[in-house]
Amino acid sequence: MDEGTIGRTLAEWGEKPFRARQIAEAKRAGARTWDDVTTLSKPLRQRLAAVGPLWSVTPDERLTSRDGTVKWRLMLGDGRLVEAVLIAHAQGRRTLCVSSQVGCALACRFCATGSMGFGRDLDANEIVEQGLIARHAAEQDGARLSNVVFMGMGEPMQNLPAVLEACAAFHAEEGLGISARSIAISTAGWVPGIEALSRHPLPVRLALSLHAADDQTRGRLMPINARYPIANVLAACRRYCDRTGRRVFIEYLLLDGVNDSAADARNLAALLRDGRFHVNLIEYNPTDGGYVASPVGRRETFVNALANAGIDASVRRSRGADVDAACGQLAARGPSPGPSGPVGPRRT
Ligand code: SAH
């Protein structure tokens, strides 16, 4: 149950406001059901249980990769499934990769989530609870949840109000206390969302999944390019930079023989010449899309070509691939007792 509903319900019943804090603390300490919230009287717990479950999101399966990456399959109240991934870094830091939708409408050819079709938007509380689950797991490991990236299932810009509400909770001191600069929203290039984010007061970061330096190649990889071609998306990113003073991360997946030639590197450098971008070259993680990752040598050549052209670039190593927890591999496969199937695309 989300905090708003809890607060309103308790107020209606004439309960003291600190009851809501007790519930939040119990969730933080690992309470799974209302019965675990032992700071409340039994009758109050029973009354609350009749309104709705303590959690809107329940871990259904937890897999740990050889590199320490944890992937949860999470069940929502209506039986649908999403995934969240917690990535371990040095110095006890952890990054959570959250989902913002069940499935995705954008059908990027290289992405497992894209092949599922669109299910529904998550509400803010369903996103926030992914953060609570991750924080608890990090703390149990003696680590700290320091970063959140919206790079799980879904296109966050198509669910921006809920995503921003969740960002505010991640950021809030009484929420997860994560610095806004350590929260990143990644988009396939949904221009209205980029515009809205550029005017939003919370200074969260923007990442653009570009993946190609010409419209023909990008159009083949990402159907959204027909609606928002490269020039339009980069113009929106530049407006974001101008309004916020923050650089934009460019995500670029290196696909063997598709977008990784010397000419591709030159074209990419030309597009990003004005220094307002940082390029993350991403290792392709196998999905059913039929693509192959660029060989290591070509990846090195590509990153050097960008560096020589004065473009800031780094290679982002893949994590969690052995449990399908890496970028683009999230598809929440497996049996589900509820109506978890996608219901087809929308809003494109
Ligand atoms: N819809 C958003 C966020 C989800 S994808 C977006 O497109 O940005 C998060 C990142 O993973 C994106 O950069 C996406 O392009 C990348 N990705 C998708 N499939 C991948 C794959 N198979 N291997 C590696 N990265 C992938």
Coordinates of C-alpha atoms and ligand atoms in Angstrom, one line a residue:
M1 CA 0.0 0.0 0.0
D2 CA 1.4 3.4 -0.8
E3 CA 2.1 6.0 1.8
G4 CA -0.6 8.4 0.6
T5 CA -3.3 5.7 1.1
I6 CA -1.9 4.6 4.4
G7 CA -1.8 8.3 5.6
R8 CA -5.4 9.0 4.5
T9 CA -6.8 5.8 5.9
L10 CA -5.2 6.3 9.3
A11 CA -6.4 9.9 9.4
E12 CA -10.0 8.8 8.5
W13 CA -9.9 6.3 11.4
G14 CA -8.6 9.0 13.8
E15 CA -5.2 7.2 14.3
K16 CA -2.1 9.2 15.2
P17 CA 0.1 10.3 12.3
F18 CA 3.2 8.5 13.8
R19 CA 1.5 5.2 12.9
A20 CA 2.4 5.8 9.3
R21 CA 6.0 6.2 10.3
Q22 CA 5.9 3.0 12.2
I23 CA 4.6 1.2 9.2
A24 CA 7.3 2.8 7.0
E25 CA 10.0 1.7 9.5
A26 CA 8.6 -1.8 9.7
K27 CA 8.8 -2.1 5.9
R28 CA 12.3 -0.8 6.0
A29 CA 13.2 -3.4 8.6
G30 CA 12.0 -6.2 6.5
A31 CA 8.3 -6.7 7.5
R32 CA 6.6 -8.7 4.7
T33 CA 3.0 -8.6 5.8
W34 CA 0.7 -6.6 8.1
D35 CA 1.2 -9.3 10.8
D36 CA 4.9 -8.4 10.9
V37 CA 4.2 -4.8 11.8
T38 CA 4.1 -5.6 15.5
T39 CA 4.3 -2.0 16.6
L40 CA 0.6 -1.8 15.6
S41 CA -2.2 -3.4 17.6
K42 CA -3.6 -6.6 16.2
P43 CA -7.1 -5.1 15.4
L44 CA -5.5 -2.2 13.6
R45 CA -3.3 -4.6 11.6
Q46 CA -6.4 -6.6 10.6
R47 CA -8.3 -3.4 9.6
L48 CA -5.4 -2.3 7.4
A49 CA -5.1 -5.8 5.9
A50 CA -8.7 -5.5 4.8
V51 CA -7.9 -2.3 2.9
G52 CA -4.9 -3.8 1.0
P53 CA -1.6 -5.6 1.3
L54 CA 1.4 -4.0 3.0
W55 CA 3.4 -4.4 -0.2
S56 CA 2.3 -3.8 -3.8
V57 CA 5.4 -5.6 -5.0
T58 CA 6.4 -9.0 -3.8
P59 CA 9.7 -10.8 -4.6
D60 CA 8.8 -13.9 -6.5
E61 CA 12.2 -15.2 -7.3
R62 CA 15.7 -14.0 -6.6
L63 CA 18.8 -14.9 -8.6
T64 CA 22.4 -14.1 -7.8
S65 CA 24.9 -13.8 -10.6
R66 CA 28.6 -14.9 -10.3
D67 CA 29.6 -11.2 -10.2
G68 CA 27.3 -10.5 -7.3
T69 CA 24.5 -8.9 -9.3
V70 CA 21.1 -9.8 -7.9
K71 CA 18.0 -10.0 -10.0
W72 CA 14.5 -10.2 -8.6
R73 CA 11.4 -11.2 -10.4
L74 CA 8.7 -9.2 -8.7
M75 CA 5.0 -9.9 -8.6
L76 CA 2.5 -7.0 -8.7
G77 CA -0.9 -6.9 -7.1
D78 CA -2.6 -8.0 -10.4
G79 CA -0.2 -10.9 -10.8
R80 CA 1.9 -9.2 -13.5
L81 CA 5.7 -9.6 -13.3
V82 CA 8.5 -7.1 -13.6
E83 CA 12.2 -7.4 -12.8
A84 CA 14.7 -5.3 -10.8
V85 CA 18.4 -5.7 -10.7
L86 CA 20.9 -4.7 -8.0
I87 CA 24.5 -4.2 -9.2
A88 CA 27.4 -4.4 -6.8
H89 CA 30.3 -1.9 -7.1
A90 CA 33.5 -1.3 -5.1
Q91 CA 33.4 0.4 -1.7
G92 CA 30.1 -1.2 -0.8
R93 CA 28.0 0.8 -3.2
R94 CA 25.1 -0.6 -5.0
T95 CA 23.2 0.5 -8.1
L96 CA 19.5 -0.4 -8.6
C97 CA 18.1 -0.8 -12.1
V98 CA 14.4 -0.3 -11.8
S99 CA 11.5 -1.1 -14.0
S100 CA 8.9 1.6 -14.9
Q101 CA 6.5 -0.5 -17.0
V102 CA 5.4 -4.1 -17.4
G103 CA 6.9 -4.8 -20.8
C104 CA 7.5 -2.0 -23.3
A105 CA 5.7 -0.5 -26.3
L106 CA 8.9 0.6 -28.2
A107 CA 10.0 -2.8 -29.6
C108 CA 13.7 -2.1 -29.9
R109 CA 15.0 -5.0 -32.0
F110 CA 17.9 -5.9 -29.6
C111 CA 16.0 -5.7 -26.4
A112 CA 14.3 -8.7 -24.7
T113 CA 11.7 -6.4 -23.0
G114 CA 10.9 -4.9 -26.3
S115 CA 9.9 -8.3 -27.7
M116 CA 7.2 -8.7 -24.9
G117 CA 5.0 -5.9 -26.0
F118 CA 3.4 -3.4 -23.6
G119 CA 1.5 -4.5 -20.4
R120 CA 0.9 -1.5 -18.3
D121 CA 2.5 1.4 -16.5
L122 CA 3.7 0.9 -13.0
D123 CA 2.4 3.4 -10.4
A124 CA 4.9 5.4 -8.3
N125 CA 4.6 3.1 -5.3
E126 CA 5.4 0.0 -7.4
I127 CA 8.6 1.8 -8.5
V128 CA 9.4 3.1 -5.0
E129 CA 9.0 -0.4 -3.5
Q130 CA 11.6 -1.8 -5.8
G131 CA 13.9 0.7 -4.1
L132 CA 12.9 -0.4 -0.7
I133 CA 13.5 -4.0 -1.5
A134 CA 16.9 -3.2 -3.0
R135 CA 17.9 -1.0 0.0
H136 CA 17.1 -3.8 2.4
A137 CA 19.1 -6.3 0.4
A138 CA 22.1 -3.9 0.2
E139 CA 22.0 -3.2 3.9
Q140 CA 21.9 -6.9 4.7
D141 CA 25.1 -7.1 2.7
G142 CA 26.7 -4.3 4.7
A143 CA 26.4 -2.1 1.6
R144 CA 24.6 1.1 0.6
L145 CA 22.1 1.7 -2.2
S146 CA 23.8 4.8 -3.7
N147 CA 22.4 4.9 -7.3
V148 CA 19.2 4.3 -9.1
V149 CA 18.9 4.0 -12.9
F150 CA 15.7 3.7 -14.9
M151 CA 17.2 1.0 -17.2
G152 CA 15.0 -1.9 -16.2
M153 CA 11.8 -2.8 -18.1
G154 CA 9.9 -0.1 -19.9
E155 CA 10.3 3.4 -21.3
P156 CA 10.3 5.7 -18.3
M157 CA 9.5 8.8 -20.4
Q158 CA 6.1 7.3 -21.3
N159 CA 5.3 7.0 -17.6
L160 CA 7.0 10.2 -16.5
P161 CA 4.6 11.4 -13.8
A162 CA 4.9 8.2 -11.8
V163 CA 8.7 8.0 -12.5
L164 CA 9.2 11.6 -11.2
E165 CA 7.1 10.9 -8.2
A166 CA 9.2 7.8 -7.5
C167 CA 12.4 9.9 -8.0
A168 CA 11.2 12.4 -5.4
A169 CA 10.8 9.5 -2.9
F170 CA 14.2 8.0 -3.8
H171 CA 15.7 11.4 -3.2
A172 CA 13.8 12.5 -0.1
E173 CA 15.7 12.2 3.2
E174 CA 12.8 10.3 4.8
G175 CA 12.7 8.1 1.7
L176 CA 15.8 6.6 0.4
G177 CA 18.1 9.6 0.7
I178 CA 19.7 9.1 -2.7
S179 CA 21.3 12.2 -4.3
A180 CA 19.4 13.4 -7.3
R181 CA 22.6 13.3 -9.3
S182 CA 22.8 9.6 -8.6
I183 CA 19.5 9.0 -10.2
A184 CA 19.4 8.5 -14.0
I185 CA 16.4 8.3 -16.4
S186 CA 17.2 6.4 -19.6
T187 CA 15.1 6.9 -22.7
A188 CA 15.0 5.5 -26.1
G189 CA 14.3 9.0 -27.3
W190 CA 10.8 10.0 -26.3
V191 CA 11.1 13.8 -27.0
P192 CA 8.1 15.1 -25.0
G193 CA 9.6 13.3 -21.9
I194 CA 13.0 14.8 -22.5
E195 CA 11.4 18.2 -22.7
A196 CA 9.4 17.7 -19.5
L197 CA 12.4 16.5 -17.6
S198 CA 14.4 19.5 -18.7
R199 CA 11.9 21.7 -16.9
H200 CA 11.6 19.6 -13.8
P201 CA 13.1 21.0 -10.6
L202 CA 14.7 17.7 -9.4
P203 CA 18.2 17.5 -10.9
V204 CA 18.1 13.9 -12.0
R205 CA 20.3 12.8 -14.9
L206 CA 19.3 11.9 -18.4
A207 CA 20.6 9.1 -20.5
L208 CA 19.7 8.6 -24.2
S209 CA 19.8 5.2 -25.9
L210 CA 21.2 6.3 -29.2
H211 CA 22.8 3.1 -30.6
A212 CA 23.4 4.4 -34.1
A213 CA 24.7 7.6 -35.7
D214 CA 22.5 7.7 -38.8
D215 CA 18.7 7.5 -39.1
Q216 CA 18.7 4.5 -41.5
T217 CA 20.6 2.3 -39.0
R218 CA 18.8 3.6 -36.0
G219 CA 15.5 3.2 -37.7
R220 CA 16.2 -0.5 -38.3
L221 CA 17.2 -1.0 -34.6
M222 CA 14.6 1.2 -33.0
P223 CA 11.1 1.8 -34.5
I224 CA 10.8 5.0 -32.4
N225 CA 13.3 6.7 -34.7
A226 CA 10.6 7.0 -37.3
R227 CA 8.7 9.3 -35.0
Y228 CA 11.7 11.1 -33.4
P229 CA 14.7 11.0 -35.7
I230 CA 18.3 11.6 -34.4
A231 CA 18.4 15.3 -35.1
N232 CA 15.1 15.9 -33.1
V233 CA 16.2 13.8 -30.2
L234 CA 19.7 15.4 -30.0
A235 CA 18.1 18.9 -30.2
A236 CA 15.9 18.0 -27.2
C237 CA 18.9 16.7 -25.3
R238 CA 20.8 20.0 -26.1
R239 CA 17.8 22.0 -24.7
Y240 CA 18.0 19.8 -21.6
C241 CA 21.7 20.6 -21.3
D242 CA 21.1 24.3 -21.8
R243 CA 18.2 24.5 -19.3
T244 CA 19.8 22.3 -16.6
G245 CA 23.6 22.8 -17.1
R246 CA 24.0 19.0 -17.0
R247 CA 25.6 16.7 -19.6
V248 CA 23.6 13.9 -21.2
F249 CA 24.8 10.3 -21.2
I250 CA 24.7 8.6 -24.6
E251 CA 24.2 4.9 -24.5
Y252 CA 25.6 3.1 -27.5
L253 CA 25.3 -0.6 -27.9
L254 CA 28.1 -2.0 -30.1
L255 CA 26.7 -4.6 -32.5
D256 CA 29.0 -6.6 -34.8
G257 CA 28.8 -5.3 -38.4
V258 CA 25.8 -3.1 -37.6
N259 CA 27.0 0.1 -36.0
D260 CA 30.6 -0.4 -35.0
S261 CA 32.7 0.6 -38.1
A262 CA 35.3 3.4 -38.3
A263 CA 32.7 5.4 -40.3
D264 CA 30.1 4.9 -37.5
A265 CA 32.6 6.2 -35.0
R266 CA 33.3 9.3 -37.2
N267 CA 29.6 9.9 -37.6
L268 CA 28.9 9.6 -33.9
A269 CA 31.8 12.0 -33.1
A270 CA 30.4 14.5 -35.6
L271 CA 27.0 14.3 -34.0
L272 CA 28.3 14.9 -30.5
R273 CA 31.0 17.4 -31.2
D274 CA 29.9 20.1 -28.9
G275 CA 31.1 18.4 -25.7
R276 CA 27.7 18.2 -23.9
F277 CA 27.7 14.4 -23.9
H278 CA 29.4 11.5 -22.4
V279 CA 29.3 8.2 -24.4
N280 CA 28.9 4.9 -22.6
L281 CA 29.7 2.1 -25.0
I282 CA 27.7 -0.9 -24.0
E283 CA 28.5 -4.5 -24.5
Y284 CA 25.6 -6.3 -26.2
N285 CA 24.0 -8.9 -24.1
P286 CA 22.6 -11.8 -26.0
T287 CA 18.8 -11.8 -26.5
D288 CA 16.7 -13.5 -29.2
G289 CA 17.2 -10.5 -31.5
G290 CA 19.8 -12.2 -33.6
Y291 CA 22.6 -9.7 -33.1
V292 CA 26.2 -10.4 -32.1
A293 CA 28.4 -8.3 -29.8
S294 CA 31.3 -6.4 -31.4
P295 CA 34.6 -8.2 -30.9
V296 CA 36.8 -6.7 -28.2
G297 CA 39.3 -5.3 -30.7
R298 CA 36.7 -3.4 -32.6
R299 CA 35.3 -2.0 -29.4
E300 CA 38.8 -0.7 -28.5
T301 CA 39.2 0.9 -31.9
F302 CA 35.8 2.5 -31.6
V303 CA 36.4 4.0 -28.2
N304 CA 39.9 5.3 -29.3
A305 CA 38.4 6.9 -32.4
L306 CA 35.9 8.7 -30.2
A307 CA 38.7 9.8 -27.8
N308 CA 40.8 11.0 -30.7
A309 CA 37.9 13.1 -31.9
G310 CA 37.7 14.7 -28.5
I311 CA 34.5 12.8 -27.3
D312 CA 34.4 11.6 -23.8
A313 CA 33.7 7.9 -23.9
S314 CA 34.0 4.8 -21.7
V315 CA 33.1 1.1 -22.1
R316 CA 30.5 -0.1 -19.7
R317 CA 31.1 -3.7 -18.8
S318 CA 28.1 -6.0 -18.8
R319 CA 27.0 -7.3 -15.4
G320 CA 24.8 -10.2 -14.4
A321 CA 24.5 -11.7 -17.9
D322 CA 24.6 -15.3 -16.5
V323 CA 21.2 -14.8 -14.8
D324 CA 19.8 -12.7 -17.7
A325 CA 20.0 -9.7 -15.4
A326 CA 22.1 -7.5 -17.8
C327 CA 20.7 -4.6 -19.8
G328 CA 18.2 -5.6 -22.4
Q329 CA 17.7 -9.1 -21.0
L330 CA 14.9 -8.3 -18.6
A331 CA 11.8 -10.1 -19.8
A332 CA 10.2 -11.6 -16.6
R333 CA 9.8 -15.0 -18.2
G334 CA 8.2 -17.8 -16.3
P335 CA 4.9 -19.0 -15.0
S336 CA 2.6 -16.4 -13.5
P337 CA -0.7 -17.1 -11.8
G338 CA -2.3 -13.8 -12.9
P339 CA -3.0 -11.9 -16.1
S340 CA 0.6 -11.2 -16.8
G341 CA 0.5 -11.2 -20.6
P342 CA 1.2 -8.1 -22.6
V343 CA -1.7 -6.4 -24.2
G344 CA 0.0 -5.0 -27.2
P345 CA 1.6 -1.7 -28.1
R346 CA 0.1 1.8 -27.5
R347 CA 1.0 5.5 -27.7
T348 CA 3.4 5.2 -30.6
Ligands
SAH1 N1 13.6 2.3 -22.4 C1 14.8 2.9 -21.8 C2 15.3 2.2 -20.6 C3 15.4 0.7 -20.7 S1 16.8 0.0 -21.6 C4 15.9 3.1 -22.9 O1 15.7 2.6 -24.0 O2 16.8 3.7 -22.6 C5 18.2 0.4 -20.7 C6 19.4 0.3 -21.6 O3 19.8 -1.0 -22.0 C7 19.3 1.1 -22.8 O4 20.4 1.8 -23.2 C8 19.0 -0.1 -23.8 O5 19.2 0.4 -25.1 C9 20.0 -1.1 -23.3 N2 19.8 -2.4 -23.9 C10 18.7 -2.9 -24.4 N3 18.9 -4.2 -24.9 C11 20.2 -4.5 -24.6 C12 21.0 -5.6 -24.8 N4 20.5 -6.7 -25.4 N5 22.3 -5.6 -24.4 C13 22.8 -4.4 -23.8 N6 22.1 -3.3 -23.6 C14 20.8 -3.3 -24.0

